[in-house]
Amino acid sequence: MLTQIKGLHHVTSMAADAQENNSFFTKTLGLRRVKKTVNFDAPDVYHLYYGDEVGNAGSVMTYFPFANMGKGGRGAGEVSETVFSVPNGTLGFWQERLSKEGVKELGAYSLFGEDRLRFAGPDGDGFALAEVDGDSRVPFAGPVGISEGIHGFRGVTMRLRDEGATGELLKFMGYQPVDKQGDFIRYAVPGGNGADYIDLEVLPGASRAMQGAGSVHHVAFAVEDRAAQLEVRKALLDTGYQVTPVIDRDYFWAIYFRTPGGVLFEIATNEPGFNRDEDTAHLGEALKLPTRYQQYRSQIEAQLPPIQD
């Protein structure tokens, strides 16, 4: 069993409109845009990162906004819901705020003893806010006050046809089953960063998900540094998983592999962080390009749609 993984690092999804996406996360949800860069494989597409003050691991939601992308189809083999942690007693505030903003699919529910508020993102993305008592992570002091703001992730829900192989993988990764409620099985990593939970929703008859706008592209797990990442990579390879080489993503190093249930996992380092090329006061303001694209800056800037902050 691995011990290097310390909860979620980030969740990456796809969107159809960069401006709409930016406004939703920075204004409606009150997160900070901590980086504005481009997709490493498609530099005519933004890669936008939203999180807490400095983009700590476990707080960062990221997006590839492909212009006019068709919406994804919900089903098995995907992350169906991304859950944020908010202070205890704030769901009434959020219900009122999101309702005034015209956010769709608002609905209160409870899971594993947590009061939650479900809602949809601009592309039908599945989100929820969970009231968590004692989360010490500090929300970003932006449009939403610290007393009501989002601490970071609570976890994600993966919808699967079968729990067995994915459950075994999570246990190998250091997660342990801690609760069960109906179709849901909860896994937790001990000593995590606050974004500690993976909930598996098992629906044997569910149709396969189709990726598109509003779909999660991958979910990333946090390790402290490159040495820990290499240990995880070797263990996964030894177990038979097909794992990519280490890829430099400028703000972290990444490896990727596909889970038995179809969800793409990433293992990402906490180092070097989002302030490697911008000071904390100005995170996310300028367009940052990977080194190999710097020479094409003028062409790339001409292709990217403007984003009004």
PDB file of N, CA and C in Angstrom, residues 119-217:
ATOM      1  N   PHE A 119     -25.425  21.622  -7.239  1.00  0.00           N
ATOM      2  CA  PHE A 119     -25.699  22.624  -8.259  1.00  0.00           C
ATOM      3  C   PHE A 119     -24.941  22.268  -9.535  1.00  0.00           C
ATOM      4  N   ALA A 120     -25.326  22.900 -10.630  1.00  0.00           N
ATOM      5  CA  ALA A 120     -24.689  22.651 -11.916  1.00  0.00           C
ATOM      6  C   ALA A 120     -23.837  23.838 -12.330  1.00  0.00           C
ATOM      7  N   GLY A 121     -22.693  23.550 -12.955  1.00  0.00           N
ATOM      8  CA  GLY A 121     -21.874  24.587 -13.548  1.00  0.00           C
ATOM      9  C   GLY A 121     -22.461  25.043 -14.872  1.00  0.00           C
ATOM     10  N   PRO A 122     -21.819  25.987 -15.543  1.00  0.00           N
ATOM     11  CA  PRO A 122     -22.350  26.549 -16.787  1.00  0.00           C
ATOM     12  C   PRO A 122     -22.571  25.517 -17.888  1.00  0.00           C
ATOM     13  N   ASP A 123     -21.801  24.437 -17.872  1.00  0.00           N
ATOM     14  CA  ASP A 123     -21.935  23.408 -18.905  1.00  0.00           C
ATOM     15  C   ASP A 123     -22.616  22.152 -18.383  1.00  0.00           C
ATOM     16  N   GLY A 124     -23.333  22.297 -17.269  1.00  0.00           N
ATOM     17  CA  GLY A 124     -23.976  21.139 -16.667  1.00  0.00           C
ATOM     18  C   GLY A 124     -23.057  20.337 -15.775  1.00  0.00           C
ATOM     19  N   ASP A 125     -21.902  20.892 -15.441  1.00  0.00           N
ATOM     20  CA  ASP A 125     -20.949  20.221 -14.555  1.00  0.00           C
ATOM     21  C   ASP A 125     -21.625  19.872 -13.229  1.00  0.00           C
ATOM     22  N   GLY A 126     -21.300  18.716 -12.676  1.00  0.00           N
ATOM     23  CA  GLY A 126     -21.865  18.303 -11.408  1.00  0.00           C
ATOM     24  C   GLY A 126     -21.027  18.760 -10.235  1.00  0.00           C
ATOM     25  N   PHE A 127     -21.603  19.635  -9.395  1.00  0.00           N
ATOM     26  CA  PHE A 127     -20.905  20.163  -8.225  1.00  0.00           C
ATOM     27  C   PHE A 127     -21.780  20.032  -6.991  1.00  0.00           C
ATOM     28  N   ALA A 128     -21.116  20.103  -5.831  1.00  0.00           N
ATOM     29  CA  ALA A 128     -21.827  20.199  -4.560  1.00  0.00           C
ATOM     30  C   ALA A 128     -20.953  20.939  -3.555  1.00  0.00           C
ATOM     31  N   LEU A 129     -21.606  21.604  -2.620  1.00  0.00           N
ATOM     32  CA  LEU A 129     -20.952  22.201  -1.464  1.00  0.00           C
ATOM     33  C   LEU A 129     -21.319  21.350  -0.254  1.00  0.00           C
ATOM     34  N   ALA A 130     -20.331  21.004   0.553  1.00  0.00           N
ATOM     35  CA  ALA A 130     -20.561  20.217   1.760  1.00  0.00           C
ATOM     36  C   ALA A 130     -20.154  21.018   2.982  1.00  0.00           C
ATOM     37  N   GLU A 131     -21.044  21.123   3.949  1.00  0.00           N
ATOM     38  CA  GLU A 131     -20.685  21.787   5.197  1.00  0.00           C
ATOM     39  C   GLU A 131     -19.730  20.896   5.982  1.00  0.00           C
ATOM     40  N   VAL A 132     -18.575  21.466   6.335  1.00  0.00           N
ATOM     41  CA  VAL A 132     -17.546  20.722   7.053  1.00  0.00           C
ATOM     42  C   VAL A 132     -17.128  21.523   8.280  1.00  0.00           C
ATOM     43  N   ASP A 133     -17.263  20.913   9.435  1.00  0.00           N
ATOM     44  CA  ASP A 133     -16.865  21.565  10.674  1.00  0.00           C
ATOM     45  C   ASP A 133     -15.378  21.331  10.928  1.00  0.00           C
ATOM     46  N   GLY A 134     -14.632  22.398  11.157  1.00  0.00           N
ATOM     47  CA  GLY A 134     -13.237  22.247  11.535  1.00  0.00           C
ATOM     48  C   GLY A 134     -12.247  22.190  10.398  1.00  0.00           C
ATOM     49  N   ASP A 135     -12.668  22.551   9.179  1.00  0.00           N
ATOM     50  CA  ASP A 135     -11.719  22.605   8.060  1.00  0.00           C
ATOM     51  C   ASP A 135     -10.833  23.840   8.264  1.00  0.00           C
ATOM     52  N   SER A 136      -9.555  23.631   8.485  1.00  0.00           N
ATOM     53  CA  SER A 136      -8.646  24.733   8.828  1.00  0.00           C
ATOM     54  C   SER A 136      -8.105  25.481   7.618  1.00  0.00           C
ATOM     55  N   ARG A 137      -8.382  25.003   6.426  1.00  0.00           N
ATOM     56  CA  ARG A 137      -7.891  25.688   5.235  1.00  0.00           C
ATOM     57  C   ARG A 137      -8.607  27.031   5.074  1.00  0.00           C
ATOM     58  N   VAL A 138      -7.872  28.053   4.692  1.00  0.00           N
ATOM     59  CA  VAL A 138      -8.423  29.416   4.651  1.00  0.00           C
ATOM     60  C   VAL A 138      -8.971  29.720   3.259  1.00  0.00           C
ATOM     61  N   PRO A 139     -10.263  30.088   3.160  1.00  0.00           N
ATOM     62  CA  PRO A 139     -10.825  30.466   1.862  1.00  0.00           C
ATOM     63  C   PRO A 139     -10.182  31.737   1.313  1.00  0.00           C
ATOM     64  N   PHE A 140     -10.273  31.903   0.007  1.00  0.00           N
ATOM     65  CA  PHE A 140      -9.798  33.120  -0.629  1.00  0.00           C
ATOM     66  C   PHE A 140     -10.712  34.281  -0.245  1.00  0.00           C
ATOM     67  N   ALA A 141     -10.113  35.401   0.118  1.00  0.00           N
ATOM     68  CA  ALA A 141     -10.880  36.586   0.510  1.00  0.00           C
ATOM     69  C   ALA A 141     -11.208  37.406  -0.731  1.00  0.00           C
ATOM     70  N   GLY A 142     -12.190  36.938  -1.495  1.00  0.00           N
ATOM     71  CA  GLY A 142     -12.596  37.610  -2.727  1.00  0.00           C
ATOM     72  C   GLY A 142     -14.035  38.059  -2.652  1.00  0.00           C
ATOM     73  N   PRO A 143     -14.812  37.821  -3.707  1.00  0.00           N
ATOM     74  CA  PRO A 143     -16.216  38.233  -3.719  1.00  0.00           C
ATOM     75  C   PRO A 143     -17.052  37.575  -2.621  1.00  0.00           C
ATOM     76  N   VAL A 144     -16.628  36.396  -2.171  1.00  0.00           N
ATOM     77  CA  VAL A 144     -17.286  35.725  -1.048  1.00  0.00           C
ATOM     78  C   VAL A 144     -16.375  35.862   0.168  1.00  0.00           C
ATOM     79  N   GLY A 145     -16.914  36.232   1.298  1.00  0.00           N
ATOM     80  CA  GLY A 145     -16.110  36.434   2.493  1.00  0.00           C
ATOM     81  C   GLY A 145     -15.491  35.149   3.017  1.00  0.00           C
ATOM     82  N   ILE A 146     -14.448  35.306   3.809  1.00  0.00           N
ATOM     83  CA  ILE A 146     -13.760  34.151   4.369  1.00  0.00           C
ATOM     84  C   ILE A 146     -14.693  33.311   5.232  1.00  0.00           C
ATOM     85  N   SER A 147     -15.644  33.945   5.905  1.00  0.00           N
ATOM     86  CA  SER A 147     -16.529  33.212   6.807  1.00  0.00           C
ATOM     87  C   SER A 147     -17.513  32.310   6.071  1.00  0.00           C
ATOM     88  N   GLU A 148     -17.706  32.544   4.759  1.00  0.00           N
ATOM     89  CA  GLU A 148     -18.590  31.683   3.968  1.00  0.00           C
ATOM     90  C   GLU A 148     -17.875  30.982   2.821  1.00  0.00           C
ATOM     91  N   GLY A 149     -16.639  31.363   2.557  1.00  0.00           N
ATOM     92  CA  GLY A 149     -15.967  30.937   1.338  1.00  0.00           C
ATOM     93  C   GLY A 149     -15.592  29.463   1.290  1.00  0.00           C
ATOM     94  N   ILE A 150     -15.195  29.053   0.103  1.00  0.00           N
ATOM     95  CA  ILE A 150     -14.820  27.664  -0.161  1.00  0.00           C
ATOM     96  C   ILE A 150     -13.415  27.402   0.373  1.00  0.00           C
ATOM     97  N   HIS A 151     -13.287  26.378   1.216  1.00  0.00           N
ATOM     98  CA  HIS A 151     -11.979  25.995   1.756  1.00  0.00           C
ATOM     99  C   HIS A 151     -11.109  25.328   0.702  1.00  0.00           C
ATOM    100  N   GLY A 152     -11.726  24.532  -0.150  1.00  0.00           N
ATOM    101  CA  GLY A 152     -11.036  23.690  -1.119  1.00  0.00           C
ATOM    102  C   GLY A 152     -11.939  22.512  -1.422  1.00  0.00           C
ATOM    103  N   PHE A 153     -11.404  21.472  -1.979  1.00  0.00           N
ATOM    104  CA  PHE A 153     -12.207  20.287  -2.248  1.00  0.00           C
ATOM    105  C   PHE A 153     -12.485  19.519  -0.956  1.00  0.00           C
ATOM    106  N   ARG A 154     -13.652  18.888  -0.910  1.00  0.00           N
ATOM    107  CA  ARG A 154     -13.932  17.838   0.051  1.00  0.00           C
ATOM    108  C   ARG A 154     -13.547  16.498  -0.573  1.00  0.00           C
ATOM    109  N   GLY A 155     -13.885  16.357  -1.863  1.00  0.00           N
ATOM    110  CA  GLY A 155     -13.552  15.144  -2.597  1.00  0.00           C
ATOM    111  C   GLY A 155     -14.293  15.106  -3.916  1.00  0.00           C
ATOM    112  N   VAL A 156     -14.333  13.944  -4.519  1.00  0.00           N
ATOM    113  CA  VAL A 156     -15.072  13.747  -5.762  1.00  0.00           C
ATOM    114  C   VAL A 156     -15.891  12.459  -5.662  1.00  0.00           C
ATOM    115  N   THR A 157     -16.935  12.404  -6.479  1.00  0.00           N
ATOM    116  CA  THR A 157     -17.732  11.194  -6.619  1.00  0.00           C
ATOM    117  C   THR A 157     -17.497  10.621  -8.005  1.00  0.00           C
ATOM    118  N   MET A 158     -17.148   9.352  -8.057  1.00  0.00           N
ATOM    119  CA  MET A 158     -16.965   8.651  -9.323  1.00  0.00           C
ATOM    120  C   MET A 158     -18.126   7.691  -9.518  1.00  0.00           C
ATOM    121  N   ARG A 159     -18.762   7.759 -10.687  1.00  0.00           N
ATOM    122  CA  ARG A 159     -19.872   6.853 -11.011  1.00  0.00           C
ATOM    123  C   ARG A 159     -19.332   5.683 -11.820  1.00  0.00           C
ATOM    124  N   LEU A 160     -19.536   4.482 -11.333  1.00  0.00           N
ATOM    125  CA  LEU A 160     -18.971   3.279 -11.941  1.00  0.00           C
ATOM    126  C   LEU A 160     -20.035   2.203 -12.073  1.00  0.00           C
ATOM    127  N   ARG A 161     -19.802   1.273 -12.989  1.00  0.00           N
ATOM    128  CA  ARG A 161     -20.663   0.094 -13.094  1.00  0.00           C
ATOM    129  C   ARG A 161     -20.310  -0.961 -12.058  1.00  0.00           C
ATOM    130  N   ASP A 162     -19.030  -0.975 -11.664  1.00  0.00           N
ATOM    131  CA  ASP A 162     -18.551  -1.977 -10.719  1.00  0.00           C
ATOM    132  C   ASP A 162     -17.488  -1.345  -9.837  1.00  0.00           C
ATOM    133  N   GLU A 163     -17.539  -1.623  -8.559  1.00  0.00           N
ATOM    134  CA  GLU A 163     -16.635  -0.984  -7.603  1.00  0.00           C
ATOM    135  C   GLU A 163     -15.335  -1.733  -7.396  1.00  0.00           C
ATOM    136  N   GLY A 164     -15.331  -3.041  -7.674  1.00  0.00           N
ATOM    137  CA  GLY A 164     -14.265  -3.922  -7.238  1.00  0.00           C
ATOM    138  C   GLY A 164     -12.860  -3.499  -7.602  1.00  0.00           C
ATOM    139  N   ALA A 165     -12.560  -3.405  -8.898  1.00  0.00           N
ATOM    140  CA  ALA A 165     -11.186  -3.126  -9.327  1.00  0.00           C
ATOM    141  C   ALA A 165     -10.756  -1.714  -8.948  1.00  0.00           C
ATOM    142  N   THR A 166     -11.658  -0.744  -9.067  1.00  0.00           N
ATOM    143  CA  THR A 166     -11.310   0.623  -8.690  1.00  0.00           C
ATOM    144  C   THR A 166     -11.122   0.734  -7.183  1.00  0.00           C
ATOM    145  N   GLY A 167     -11.949   0.034  -6.419  1.00  0.00           N
ATOM    146  CA  GLY A 167     -11.778   0.011  -4.981  1.00  0.00           C
ATOM    147  C   GLY A 167     -10.432  -0.567  -4.580  1.00  0.00           C
ATOM    148  N   GLU A 168     -10.014  -1.629  -5.259  1.00  0.00           N
ATOM    149  CA  GLU A 168      -8.709  -2.220  -4.965  1.00  0.00           C
ATOM    150  C   GLU A 168      -7.583  -1.248  -5.308  1.00  0.00           C
ATOM    151  N   LEU A 169      -7.736  -0.516  -6.415  1.00  0.00           N
ATOM    152  CA  LEU A 169      -6.736   0.481  -6.782  1.00  0.00           C
ATOM    153  C   LEU A 169      -6.647   1.566  -5.712  1.00  0.00           C
ATOM    154  N   LEU A 170      -7.793   2.071  -5.255  1.00  0.00           N
ATOM    155  CA  LEU A 170      -7.780   3.119  -4.234  1.00  0.00           C
ATOM    156  C   LEU A 170      -7.112   2.624  -2.953  1.00  0.00           C
ATOM    157  N   LYS A 171      -7.382   1.395  -2.581  1.00  0.00           N
ATOM    158  CA  LYS A 171      -6.726   0.848  -1.388  1.00  0.00           C
ATOM    159  C   LYS A 171      -5.221   0.751  -1.589  1.00  0.00           C
ATOM    160  N   PHE A 172      -4.804   0.375  -2.796  1.00  0.00           N
ATOM    161  CA  PHE A 172      -3.374   0.335  -3.111  1.00  0.00           C
ATOM    162  C   PHE A 172      -2.758   1.721  -3.020  1.00  0.00           C
ATOM    163  N   MET A 173      -3.540   2.743  -3.385  1.00  0.00           N
ATOM    164  CA  MET A 173      -3.069   4.125  -3.351  1.00  0.00           C
ATOM    165  C   MET A 173      -3.091   4.734  -1.954  1.00  0.00           C
ATOM    166  N   GLY A 174      -3.514   3.976  -0.953  1.00  0.00           N
ATOM    167  CA  GLY A 174      -3.510   4.458   0.417  1.00  0.00           C
ATOM    168  C   GLY A 174      -4.856   4.842   0.969  1.00  0.00           C
ATOM    169  N   TYR A 175      -5.920   4.731   0.161  1.00  0.00           N
ATOM    170  CA  TYR A 175      -7.272   5.023   0.615  1.00  0.00           C
ATOM    171  C   TYR A 175      -7.876   3.791   1.284  1.00  0.00           C
ATOM    172  N   GLN A 176      -8.795   4.041   2.214  1.00  0.00           N
ATOM    173  CA  GLN A 176      -9.464   2.947   2.896  1.00  0.00           C
ATOM    174  C   GLN A 176     -10.969   3.162   2.875  1.00  0.00           C
ATOM    175  N   PRO A 177     -11.762   2.100   2.678  1.00  0.00           N
ATOM    176  CA  PRO A 177     -13.221   2.258   2.767  1.00  0.00           C
ATOM    177  C   PRO A 177     -13.618   2.586   4.193  1.00  0.00           C
ATOM    178  N   VAL A 178     -14.409   3.648   4.367  1.00  0.00           N
ATOM    179  CA  VAL A 178     -14.763   4.091   5.714  1.00  0.00           C
ATOM    180  C   VAL A 178     -16.271   4.133   5.955  1.00  0.00           C
ATOM    181  N   ASP A 179     -17.083   4.049   4.886  1.00  0.00           N
ATOM    182  CA  ASP A 179     -18.534   4.120   5.082  1.00  0.00           C
ATOM    183  C   ASP A 179     -19.234   3.653   3.815  1.00  0.00           C
ATOM    184  N   LYS A 180     -20.506   3.293   3.967  1.00  0.00           N
ATOM    185  CA  LYS A 180     -21.333   2.890   2.827  1.00  0.00           C
ATOM    186  C   LYS A 180     -22.736   3.398   3.069  1.00  0.00           C
ATOM    187  N   GLN A 181     -23.349   3.953   2.024  1.00  0.00           N
ATOM    188  CA  GLN A 181     -24.724   4.442   2.113  1.00  0.00           C
ATOM    189  C   GLN A 181     -25.402   4.227   0.766  1.00  0.00           C
ATOM    190  N   GLY A 182     -26.344   3.317   0.724  1.00  0.00           N
ATOM    191  CA  GLY A 182     -27.028   3.018  -0.523  1.00  0.00           C
ATOM    192  C   GLY A 182     -26.059   2.552  -1.595  1.00  0.00           C
ATOM    193  N   ASP A 183     -26.064   3.242  -2.730  1.00  0.00           N
ATOM    194  CA  ASP A 183     -25.176   2.895  -3.844  1.00  0.00           C
ATOM    195  C   ASP A 183     -23.779   3.481  -3.687  1.00  0.00           C
ATOM    196  N   PHE A 184     -23.524   4.194  -2.588  1.00  0.00           N
ATOM    197  CA  PHE A 184     -22.263   4.924  -2.424  1.00  0.00           C
ATOM    198  C   PHE A 184     -21.339   4.225  -1.428  1.00  0.00           C
ATOM    199  N   ILE A 185     -20.051   4.189  -1.776  1.00  0.00           N
ATOM    200  CA  ILE A 185     -19.010   3.677  -0.899  1.00  0.00           C
ATOM    201  C   ILE A 185     -17.974   4.784  -0.749  1.00  0.00           C
ATOM    202  N   ARG A 186     -17.646   5.131   0.497  1.00  0.00           N
ATOM    203  CA  ARG A 186     -16.712   6.229   0.751  1.00  0.00           C
ATOM    204  C   ARG A 186     -15.327   5.690   1.075  1.00  0.00           C
ATOM    205  N   TYR A 187     -14.323   6.273   0.400  1.00  0.00           N
ATOM    206  CA  TYR A 187     -12.920   5.978   0.655  1.00  0.00           C
ATOM    207  C   TYR A 187     -12.252   7.247   1.155  1.00  0.00           C
ATOM    208  N   ALA A 188     -11.342   7.098   2.122  1.00  0.00           N
ATOM    209  CA  ALA A 188     -10.630   8.242   2.686  1.00  0.00           C
ATOM    210  C   ALA A 188      -9.155   7.920   2.796  1.00  0.00           C
ATOM    211  N   VAL A 189      -8.316   8.952   2.622  1.00  0.00           N
ATOM    212  CA  VAL A 189      -6.884   8.790   2.806  1.00  0.00           C
ATOM    213  C   VAL A 189      -6.510   9.404   4.151  1.00  0.00           C
ATOM    214  N   PRO A 190      -5.841   8.654   5.020  1.00  0.00           N
ATOM    215  CA  PRO A 190      -5.466   9.211   6.322  1.00  0.00           C
ATOM    216  C   PRO A 190      -4.356  10.241   6.186  1.00  0.00           C
ATOM    217  N   GLY A 191      -4.402  11.268   7.040  1.00  0.00           N
ATOM    218  CA  GLY A 191      -3.352  12.282   7.036  1.00  0.00           C
ATOM    219  C   GLY A 191      -3.306  13.099   5.775  1.00  0.00           C
ATOM    220  N   GLY A 192      -4.457  13.338   5.160  1.00  0.00           N
ATOM    221  CA  GLY A 192      -4.506  14.047   3.889  1.00  0.00           C
ATOM    222  C   GLY A 192      -4.469  15.561   4.043  1.00  0.00           C
ATOM    223  N   ASN A 193      -4.718  16.241   2.928  1.00  0.00           N
ATOM    224  CA  ASN A 193      -4.614  17.704   2.885  1.00  0.00           C
ATOM    225  C   ASN A 193      -5.960  18.404   3.032  1.00  0.00           C
ATOM    226  N   GLY A 194      -6.989  17.651   3.401  1.00  0.00           N
ATOM    227  CA  GLY A 194      -8.340  18.201   3.515  1.00  0.00           C
ATOM    228  C   GLY A 194      -9.242  17.750   2.393  1.00  0.00           C
ATOM    229  N   ALA A 195      -8.669  17.518   1.217  1.00  0.00           N
ATOM    230  CA  ALA A 195      -9.413  16.995   0.063  1.00  0.00           C
ATOM    231  C   ALA A 195      -9.236  15.478   0.047  1.00  0.00           C
ATOM    232  N   ASP A 196      -9.840  14.817   1.036  1.00  0.00           N
ATOM    233  CA  ASP A 196      -9.433  13.468   1.424  1.00  0.00           C
ATOM    234  C   ASP A 196     -10.345  12.337   0.951  1.00  0.00           C
ATOM    235  N   TYR A 197     -11.463  12.664   0.298  1.00  0.00           N
ATOM    236  CA  TYR A 197     -12.474  11.636   0.078  1.00  0.00           C
ATOM    237  C   TYR A 197     -12.712  11.339  -1.404  1.00  0.00           C
ATOM    238  N   ILE A 198     -12.871  10.059  -1.673  1.00  0.00           N
ATOM    239  CA  ILE A 198     -13.342   9.580  -2.975  1.00  0.00           C
ATOM    240  C   ILE A 198     -14.584   8.744  -2.704  1.00  0.00           C
ATOM    241  N   ASP A 199     -15.715   9.157  -3.232  1.00  0.00           N
ATOM    242  CA  ASP A 199     -16.950   8.393  -3.091  1.00  0.00           C
ATOM    243  C   ASP A 199     -17.243   7.685  -4.401  1.00  0.00           C
ATOM    244  N   LEU A 200     -17.486   6.399  -4.323  1.00  0.00           N
ATOM    245  CA  LEU A 200     -17.829   5.613  -5.502  1.00  0.00           C
ATOM    246  C   LEU A 200     -19.329   5.355  -5.508  1.00  0.00           C
ATOM    247  N   GLU A 201     -19.990   5.780  -6.584  1.00  0.00           N
ATOM    248  CA  GLU A 201     -21.403   5.482  -6.789  1.00  0.00           C
ATOM    249  C   GLU A 201     -21.486   4.316  -7.777  1.00  0.00           C
ATOM    250  N   VAL A 202     -21.996   3.195  -7.344  1.00  0.00           N
ATOM    251  CA  VAL A 202     -21.997   1.972  -8.152  1.00  0.00           C
ATOM    252  C   VAL A 202     -23.373   1.765  -8.760  1.00  0.00           C
ATOM    253  N   LEU A 203     -23.450   1.901 -10.080  1.00  0.00           N
ATOM    254  CA  LEU A 203     -24.695   1.725 -10.835  1.00  0.00           C
ATOM    255  C   LEU A 203     -24.429   0.742 -11.966  1.00  0.00           C
ATOM    256  N   PRO A 204     -24.646  -0.556 -11.733  1.00  0.00           N
ATOM    257  CA  PRO A 204     -24.279  -1.578 -12.724  1.00  0.00           C
ATOM    258  C   PRO A 204     -24.913  -1.390 -14.091  1.00  0.00           C
ATOM    259  N   GLY A 205     -26.115  -0.819 -14.155  1.00  0.00           N
ATOM    260  CA  GLY A 205     -26.798  -0.689 -15.434  1.00  0.00           C
ATOM    261  C   GLY A 205     -26.601   0.638 -16.127  1.00  0.00           C
ATOM    262  N   ALA A 206     -25.741   1.485 -15.607  1.00  0.00           N
ATOM    263  CA  ALA A 206     -25.572   2.827 -16.177  1.00  0.00           C
ATOM    264  C   ALA A 206     -24.898   2.764 -17.543  1.00  0.00           C
ATOM    265  N   SER A 207     -25.323   3.647 -18.446  1.00  0.00           N
ATOM    266  CA  SER A 207     -24.674   3.763 -19.747  1.00  0.00           C
ATOM    267  C   SER A 207     -23.328   4.450 -19.571  1.00  0.00           C
ATOM    268  N   ARG A 208     -22.461   4.311 -20.563  1.00  0.00           N
ATOM    269  CA  ARG A 208     -21.139   4.918 -20.485  1.00  0.00           C
ATOM    270  C   ARG A 208     -21.225   6.432 -20.666  1.00  0.00           C
ATOM    271  N   ALA A 209     -20.426   7.141 -19.913  1.00  0.00           N
ATOM    272  CA  ALA A 209     -20.355   8.600 -20.052  1.00  0.00           C
ATOM    273  C   ALA A 209     -19.705   8.969 -21.380  1.00  0.00           C
ATOM    274  N   MET A 210     -20.095  10.130 -21.908  1.00  0.00           N
ATOM    275  CA  MET A 210     -19.497  10.682 -23.120  1.00  0.00           C
ATOM    276  C   MET A 210     -18.861  12.017 -22.766  1.00  0.00           C
ATOM    277  N   GLN A 211     -17.559  12.158 -23.029  1.00  0.00           N
ATOM    278  CA  GLN A 211     -16.877  13.391 -22.648  1.00  0.00           C
ATOM    279  C   GLN A 211     -17.238  14.561 -23.548  1.00  0.00           C
ATOM    280  N   GLY A 212     -17.323  15.711 -22.925  1.00  0.00           N
ATOM    281  CA  GLY A 212     -17.604  16.956 -23.622  1.00  0.00           C
ATOM    282  C   GLY A 212     -17.565  18.083 -22.614  1.00  0.00           C
ATOM    283  N   ALA A 213     -18.099  19.239 -22.987  1.00  0.00           N
ATOM    284  CA  ALA A 213     -18.148  20.358 -22.051  1.00  0.00           C
ATOM    285  C   ALA A 213     -18.933  19.961 -20.812  1.00  0.00           C
ATOM    286  N   GLY A 214     -18.386  20.276 -19.646  1.00  0.00           N
ATOM    287  CA  GLY A 214     -19.004  19.885 -18.391  1.00  0.00           C
ATOM    288  C   GLY A 214     -18.496  18.571 -17.838  1.00  0.00           C
ATOM    289  N   SER A 215     -17.675  17.864 -18.604  1.00  0.00           N
ATOM    290  CA  SER A 215     -17.103  16.597 -18.153  1.00  0.00           C
ATOM    291  C   SER A 215     -15.765  16.836 -17.461  1.00  0.00           C
ATOM    292  N   VAL A 216     -15.489  16.016 -16.451  1.00  0.00           N
ATOM    293  CA  VAL A 216     -14.164  16.006 -15.847  1.00  0.00           C
ATOM    294  C   VAL A 216     -13.220  15.245 -16.762  1.00  0.00           C
ATOM    295  N   HIS A 217     -12.111  15.877 -17.123  1.00  0.00           N
ATOM    296  CA  HIS A 217     -11.111  15.229 -17.971  1.00  0.00           C
ATOM    297  C   HIS A 217     -10.246  14.276 -17.156  1.00  0.00           C
TER     298      HIS A 217
END
